[in-house]
Short mmCIF file of N, CA and C in Angstrom, two decimals:
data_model
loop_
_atom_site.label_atom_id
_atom_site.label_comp_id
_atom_site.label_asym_id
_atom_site.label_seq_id
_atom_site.Cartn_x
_atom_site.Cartn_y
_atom_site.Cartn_z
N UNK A 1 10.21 -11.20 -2.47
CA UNK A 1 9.15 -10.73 -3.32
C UNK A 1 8.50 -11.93 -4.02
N UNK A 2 7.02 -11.43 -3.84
CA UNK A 2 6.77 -12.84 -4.24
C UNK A 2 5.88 -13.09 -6.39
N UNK A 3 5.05 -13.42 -6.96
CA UNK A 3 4.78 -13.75 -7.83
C UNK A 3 4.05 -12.08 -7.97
N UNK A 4 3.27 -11.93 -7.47
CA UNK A 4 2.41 -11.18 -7.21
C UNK A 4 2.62 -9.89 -7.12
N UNK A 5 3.60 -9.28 -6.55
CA UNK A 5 4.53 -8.16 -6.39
C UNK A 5 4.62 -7.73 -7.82
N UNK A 6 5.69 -8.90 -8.38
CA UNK A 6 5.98 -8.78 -9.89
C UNK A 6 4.97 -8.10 -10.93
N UNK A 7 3.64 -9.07 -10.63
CA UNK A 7 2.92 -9.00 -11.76
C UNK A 7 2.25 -7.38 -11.34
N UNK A 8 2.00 -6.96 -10.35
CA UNK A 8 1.69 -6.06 -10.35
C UNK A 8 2.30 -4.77 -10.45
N UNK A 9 3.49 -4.88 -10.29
CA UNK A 9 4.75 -3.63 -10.74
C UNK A 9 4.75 -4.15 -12.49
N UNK A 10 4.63 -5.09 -13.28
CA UNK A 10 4.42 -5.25 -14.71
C UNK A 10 3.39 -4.48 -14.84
N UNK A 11 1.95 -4.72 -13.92
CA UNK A 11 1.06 -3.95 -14.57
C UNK A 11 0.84 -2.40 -15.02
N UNK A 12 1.90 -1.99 -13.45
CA UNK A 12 1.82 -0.48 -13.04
C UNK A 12 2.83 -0.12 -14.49
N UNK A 13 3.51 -0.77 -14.83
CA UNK A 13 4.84 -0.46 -15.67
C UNK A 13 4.36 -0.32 -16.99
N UNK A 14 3.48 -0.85 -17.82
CA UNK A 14 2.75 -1.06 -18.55
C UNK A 14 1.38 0.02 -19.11
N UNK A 15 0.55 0.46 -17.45
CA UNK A 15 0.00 1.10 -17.93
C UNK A 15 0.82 2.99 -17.72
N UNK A 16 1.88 2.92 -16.83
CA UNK A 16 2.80 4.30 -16.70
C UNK A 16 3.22 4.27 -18.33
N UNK A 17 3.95 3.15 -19.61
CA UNK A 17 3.66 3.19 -20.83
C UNK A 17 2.81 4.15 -21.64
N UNK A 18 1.84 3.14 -21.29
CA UNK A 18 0.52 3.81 -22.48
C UNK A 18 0.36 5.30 -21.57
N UNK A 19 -0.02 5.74 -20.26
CA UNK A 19 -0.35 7.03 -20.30
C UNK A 19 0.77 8.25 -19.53
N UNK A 20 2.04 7.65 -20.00
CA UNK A 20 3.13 8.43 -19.64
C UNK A 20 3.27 9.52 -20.90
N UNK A 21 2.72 9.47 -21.99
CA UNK A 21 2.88 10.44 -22.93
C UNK A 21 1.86 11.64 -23.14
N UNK A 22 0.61 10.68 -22.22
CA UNK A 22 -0.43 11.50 -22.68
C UNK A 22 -0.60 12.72 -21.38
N UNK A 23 -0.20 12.46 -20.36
CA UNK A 23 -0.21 13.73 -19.10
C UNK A 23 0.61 14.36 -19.20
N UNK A 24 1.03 15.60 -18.95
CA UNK A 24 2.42 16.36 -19.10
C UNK A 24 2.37 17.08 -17.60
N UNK A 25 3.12 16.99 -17.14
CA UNK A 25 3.47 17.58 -15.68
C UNK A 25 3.52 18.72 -16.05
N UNK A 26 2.67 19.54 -14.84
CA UNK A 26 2.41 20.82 -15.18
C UNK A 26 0.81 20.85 -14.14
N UNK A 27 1.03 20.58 -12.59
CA UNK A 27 -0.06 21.43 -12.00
C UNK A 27 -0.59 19.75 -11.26
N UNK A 28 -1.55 19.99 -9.99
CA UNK A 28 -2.02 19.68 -9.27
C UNK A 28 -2.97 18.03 -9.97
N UNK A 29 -3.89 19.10 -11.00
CA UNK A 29 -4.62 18.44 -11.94
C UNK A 29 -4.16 17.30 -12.52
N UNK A 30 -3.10 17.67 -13.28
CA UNK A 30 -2.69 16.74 -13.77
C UNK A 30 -1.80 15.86 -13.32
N UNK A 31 -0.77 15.91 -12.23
CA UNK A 31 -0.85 14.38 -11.29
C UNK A 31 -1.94 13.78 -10.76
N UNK A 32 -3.37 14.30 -10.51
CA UNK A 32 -4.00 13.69 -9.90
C UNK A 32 -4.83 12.89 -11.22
N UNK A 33 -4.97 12.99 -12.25
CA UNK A 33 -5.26 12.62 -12.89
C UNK A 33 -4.43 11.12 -14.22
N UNK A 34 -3.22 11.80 -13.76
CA UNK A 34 -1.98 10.82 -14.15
C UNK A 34 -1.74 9.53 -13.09
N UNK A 35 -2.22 9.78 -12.01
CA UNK A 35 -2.56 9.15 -10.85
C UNK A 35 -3.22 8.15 -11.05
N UNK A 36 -4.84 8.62 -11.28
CA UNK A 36 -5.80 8.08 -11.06
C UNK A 36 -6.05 6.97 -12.30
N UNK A 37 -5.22 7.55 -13.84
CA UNK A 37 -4.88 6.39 -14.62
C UNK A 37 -4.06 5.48 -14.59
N UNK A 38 -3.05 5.49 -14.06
CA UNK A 38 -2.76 4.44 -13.40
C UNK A 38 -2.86 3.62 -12.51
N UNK A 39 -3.05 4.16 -11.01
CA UNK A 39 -3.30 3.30 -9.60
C UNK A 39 -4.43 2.61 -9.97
N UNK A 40 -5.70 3.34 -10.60
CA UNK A 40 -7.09 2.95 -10.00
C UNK A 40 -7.43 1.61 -10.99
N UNK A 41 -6.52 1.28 -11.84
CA UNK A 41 -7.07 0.16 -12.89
C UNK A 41 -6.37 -0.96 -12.37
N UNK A 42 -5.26 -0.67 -11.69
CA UNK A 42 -4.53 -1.57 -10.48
C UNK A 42 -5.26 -1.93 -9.28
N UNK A 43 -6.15 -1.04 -8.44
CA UNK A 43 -6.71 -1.42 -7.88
C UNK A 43 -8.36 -1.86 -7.94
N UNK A 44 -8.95 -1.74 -9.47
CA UNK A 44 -9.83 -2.57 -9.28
C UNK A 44 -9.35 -3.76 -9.89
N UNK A 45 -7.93 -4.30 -10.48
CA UNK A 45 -7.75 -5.51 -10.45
C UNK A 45 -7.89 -6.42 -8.88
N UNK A 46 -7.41 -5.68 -8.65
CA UNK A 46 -7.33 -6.12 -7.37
C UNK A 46 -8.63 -7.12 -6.55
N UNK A 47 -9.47 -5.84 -5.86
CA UNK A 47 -10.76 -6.07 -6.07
C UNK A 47 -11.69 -6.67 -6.80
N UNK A 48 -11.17 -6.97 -7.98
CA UNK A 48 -11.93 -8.18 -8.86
C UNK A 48 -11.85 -9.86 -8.50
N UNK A 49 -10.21 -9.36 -8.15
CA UNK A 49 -10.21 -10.71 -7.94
C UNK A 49 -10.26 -11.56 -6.44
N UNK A 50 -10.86 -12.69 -6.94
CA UNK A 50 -11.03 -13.12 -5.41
C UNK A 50 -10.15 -13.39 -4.74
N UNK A 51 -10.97 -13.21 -2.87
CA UNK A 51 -10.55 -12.67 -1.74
C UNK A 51 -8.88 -13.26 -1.53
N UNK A 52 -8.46 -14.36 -2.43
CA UNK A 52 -6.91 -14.96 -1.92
C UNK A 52 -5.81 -13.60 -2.18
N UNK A 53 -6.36 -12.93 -2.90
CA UNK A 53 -5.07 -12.00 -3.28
C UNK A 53 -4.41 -11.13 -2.27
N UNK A 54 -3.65 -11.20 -1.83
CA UNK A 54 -2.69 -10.48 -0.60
C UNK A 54 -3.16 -8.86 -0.87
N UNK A 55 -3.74 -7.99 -0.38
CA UNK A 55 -4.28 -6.70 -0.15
C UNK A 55 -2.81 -5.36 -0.04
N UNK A 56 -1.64 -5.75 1.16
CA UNK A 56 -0.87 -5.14 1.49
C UNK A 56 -0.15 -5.57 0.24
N UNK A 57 0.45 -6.68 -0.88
CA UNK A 57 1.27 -6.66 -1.63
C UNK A 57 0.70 -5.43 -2.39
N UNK A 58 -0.47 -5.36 -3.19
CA UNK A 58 -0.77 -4.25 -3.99
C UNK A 58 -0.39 -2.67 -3.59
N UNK A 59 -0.39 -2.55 -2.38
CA UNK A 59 0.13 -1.33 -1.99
C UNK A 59 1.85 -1.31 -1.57
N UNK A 60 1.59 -2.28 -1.77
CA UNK A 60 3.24 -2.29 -1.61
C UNK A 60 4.28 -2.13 -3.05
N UNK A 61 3.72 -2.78 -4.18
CA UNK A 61 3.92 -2.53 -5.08
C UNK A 61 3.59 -1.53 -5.67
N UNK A 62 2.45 -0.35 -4.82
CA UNK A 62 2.03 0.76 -5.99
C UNK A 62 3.08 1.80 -5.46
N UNK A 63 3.12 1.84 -3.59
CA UNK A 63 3.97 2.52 -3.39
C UNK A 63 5.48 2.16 -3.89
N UNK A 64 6.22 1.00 -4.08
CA UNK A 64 7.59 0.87 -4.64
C UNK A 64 7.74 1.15 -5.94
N UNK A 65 6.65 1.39 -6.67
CA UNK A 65 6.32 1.58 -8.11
C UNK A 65 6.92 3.49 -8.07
N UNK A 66 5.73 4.49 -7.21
CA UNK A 66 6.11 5.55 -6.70
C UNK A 66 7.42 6.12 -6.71
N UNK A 67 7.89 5.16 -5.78
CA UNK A 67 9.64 5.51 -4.66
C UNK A 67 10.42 5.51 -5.88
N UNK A 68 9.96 4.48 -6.90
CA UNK A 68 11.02 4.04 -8.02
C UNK A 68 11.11 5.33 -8.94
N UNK A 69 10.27 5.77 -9.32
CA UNK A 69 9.58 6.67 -10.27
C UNK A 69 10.49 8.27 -10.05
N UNK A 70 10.18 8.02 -8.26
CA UNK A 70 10.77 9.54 -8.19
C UNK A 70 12.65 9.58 -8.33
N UNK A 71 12.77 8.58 -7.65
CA UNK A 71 13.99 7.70 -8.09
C UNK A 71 14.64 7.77 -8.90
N UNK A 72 14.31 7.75 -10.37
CA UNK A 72 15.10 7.37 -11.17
C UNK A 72 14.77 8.70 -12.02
N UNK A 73 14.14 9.62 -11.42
CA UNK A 73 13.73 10.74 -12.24
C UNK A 73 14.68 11.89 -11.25
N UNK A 74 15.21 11.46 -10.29
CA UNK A 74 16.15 12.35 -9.34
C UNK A 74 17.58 11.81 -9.92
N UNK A 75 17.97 10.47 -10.69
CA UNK A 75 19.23 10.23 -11.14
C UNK A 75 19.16 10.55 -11.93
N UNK A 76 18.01 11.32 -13.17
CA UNK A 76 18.05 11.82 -14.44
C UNK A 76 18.36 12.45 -14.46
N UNK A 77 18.33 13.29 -13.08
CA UNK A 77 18.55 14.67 -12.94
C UNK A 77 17.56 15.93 -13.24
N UNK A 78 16.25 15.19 -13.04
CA UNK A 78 15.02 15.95 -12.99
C UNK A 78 14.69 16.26 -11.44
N UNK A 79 14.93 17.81 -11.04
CA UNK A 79 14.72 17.55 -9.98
C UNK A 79 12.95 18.05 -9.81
N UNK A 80 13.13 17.57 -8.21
CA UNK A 80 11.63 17.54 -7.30
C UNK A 80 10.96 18.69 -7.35
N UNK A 81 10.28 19.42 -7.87
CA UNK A 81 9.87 20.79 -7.88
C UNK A 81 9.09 21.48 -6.78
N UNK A 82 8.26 20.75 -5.89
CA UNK A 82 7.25 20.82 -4.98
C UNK A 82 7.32 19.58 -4.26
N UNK A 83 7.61 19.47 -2.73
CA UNK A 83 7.95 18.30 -1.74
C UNK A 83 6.61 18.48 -1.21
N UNK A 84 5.51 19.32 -1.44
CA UNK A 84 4.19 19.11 -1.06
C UNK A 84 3.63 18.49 -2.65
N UNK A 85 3.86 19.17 -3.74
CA UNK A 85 3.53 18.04 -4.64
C UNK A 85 3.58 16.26 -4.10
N UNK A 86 4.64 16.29 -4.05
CA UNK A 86 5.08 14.55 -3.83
C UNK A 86 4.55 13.74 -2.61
N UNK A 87 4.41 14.75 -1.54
CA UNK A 87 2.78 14.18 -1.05
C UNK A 87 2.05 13.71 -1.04
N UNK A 88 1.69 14.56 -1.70
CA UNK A 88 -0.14 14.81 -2.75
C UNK A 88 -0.09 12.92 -3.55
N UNK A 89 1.00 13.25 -4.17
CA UNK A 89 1.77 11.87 -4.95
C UNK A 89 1.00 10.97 -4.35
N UNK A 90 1.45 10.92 -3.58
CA UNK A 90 1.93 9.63 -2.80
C UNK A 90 0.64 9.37 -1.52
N UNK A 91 -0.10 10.52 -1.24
CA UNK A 91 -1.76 9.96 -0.89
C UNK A 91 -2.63 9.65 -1.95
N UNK A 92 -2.21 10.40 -2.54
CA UNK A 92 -3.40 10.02 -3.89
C UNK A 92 -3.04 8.16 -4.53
N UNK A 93 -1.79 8.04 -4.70
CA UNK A 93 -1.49 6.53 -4.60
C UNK A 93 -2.19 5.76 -3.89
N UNK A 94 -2.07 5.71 -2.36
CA UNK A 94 -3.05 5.39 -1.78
C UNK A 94 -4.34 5.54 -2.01
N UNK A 95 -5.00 6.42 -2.19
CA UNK A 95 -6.68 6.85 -2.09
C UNK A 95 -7.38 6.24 -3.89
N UNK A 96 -6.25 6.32 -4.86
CA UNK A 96 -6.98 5.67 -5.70
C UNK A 96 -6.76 3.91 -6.01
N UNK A 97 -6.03 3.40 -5.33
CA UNK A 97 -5.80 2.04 -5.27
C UNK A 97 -6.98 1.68 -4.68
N UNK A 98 -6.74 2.36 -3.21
CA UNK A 98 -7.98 1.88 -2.27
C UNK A 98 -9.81 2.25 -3.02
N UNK A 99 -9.93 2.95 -3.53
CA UNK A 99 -10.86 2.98 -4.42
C UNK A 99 -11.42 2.09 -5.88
N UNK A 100 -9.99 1.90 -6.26
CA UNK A 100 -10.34 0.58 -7.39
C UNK A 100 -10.59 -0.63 -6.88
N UNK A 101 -10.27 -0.95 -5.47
CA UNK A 101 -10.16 -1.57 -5.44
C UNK A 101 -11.82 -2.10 -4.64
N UNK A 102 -12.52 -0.89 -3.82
CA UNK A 102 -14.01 -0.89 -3.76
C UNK A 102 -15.06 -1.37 -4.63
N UNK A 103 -14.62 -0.48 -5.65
CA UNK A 103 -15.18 -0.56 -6.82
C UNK A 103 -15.27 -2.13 -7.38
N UNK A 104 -13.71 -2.63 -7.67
CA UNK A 104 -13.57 -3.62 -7.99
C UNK A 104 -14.79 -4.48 -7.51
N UNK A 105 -14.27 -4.86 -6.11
CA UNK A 105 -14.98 -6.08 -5.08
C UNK A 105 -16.70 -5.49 -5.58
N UNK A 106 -17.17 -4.53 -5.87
CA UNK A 106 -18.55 -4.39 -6.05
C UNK A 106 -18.84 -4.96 -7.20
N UNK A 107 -17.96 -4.91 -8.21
CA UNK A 107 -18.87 -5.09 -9.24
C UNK A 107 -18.56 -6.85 -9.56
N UNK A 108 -17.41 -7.21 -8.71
CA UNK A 108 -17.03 -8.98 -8.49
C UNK A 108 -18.44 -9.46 -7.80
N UNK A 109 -19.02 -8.38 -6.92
CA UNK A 109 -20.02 -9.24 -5.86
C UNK A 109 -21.25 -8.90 -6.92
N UNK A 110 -21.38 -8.02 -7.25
CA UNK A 110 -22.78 -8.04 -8.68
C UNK A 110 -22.65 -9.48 -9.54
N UNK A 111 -21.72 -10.09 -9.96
CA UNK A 111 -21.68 -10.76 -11.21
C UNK A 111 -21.67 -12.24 -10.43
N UNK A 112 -21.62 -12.19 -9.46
CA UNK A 112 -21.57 -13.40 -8.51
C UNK A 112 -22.53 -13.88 -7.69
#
């Protein structure tokens, strides 16, 4: 694992922090929205920054961020309620990374 991995599981860790209190599980909506505050500010870091940044680490870290999450919420002894929920999870991970990270690179190529 390299520098990069790190900093970006800090970031994911950081902002799961600040908006882990404010979503309450309870419906479709609100993972996708608990989602989208987290992944998508990860992936327009991403996209901001220039082209050296390794593309697959960020998804690699959002998904190990994920795996971890459900992880340690299955040793809590919270169990899985919906295995089509966790799905959903886990494309939407994908689909809003890959979107911040559009976004990102657009508004890097505006200011440039």
């Amino acid at each position: 694992m390299n520098k990069t991995f790190w900093r970006y599981l800090l970031v994911l860790s950081l902002l799961y922090i600040i908006w882990g209190e404010f979503f309450v599980s309870g419906g479709v909506l609100s993972q996708l929205a608990f989602n989208f505050a987290i992944f998508y500010p990860l992936g327009f870091l991403v996209g901001y920054r220039p082209r050296f940044e390794n593309i697959r680490v960020a998804y690699i870290s959002a998904f190990s961020f994920n795996i971890l999450s459900y992880l340690i919420a299955t040793i809590s002894g919270i169990p899985i309620e919906s295995w089509a929920m966790a799905v959903l999870d886990f494309i939407s991970v994908g689909f809003f990374l890959k979107a911040g990270m559009s976004i990102g690179q657009r508004a890097q190529s505006k200011e440039g």
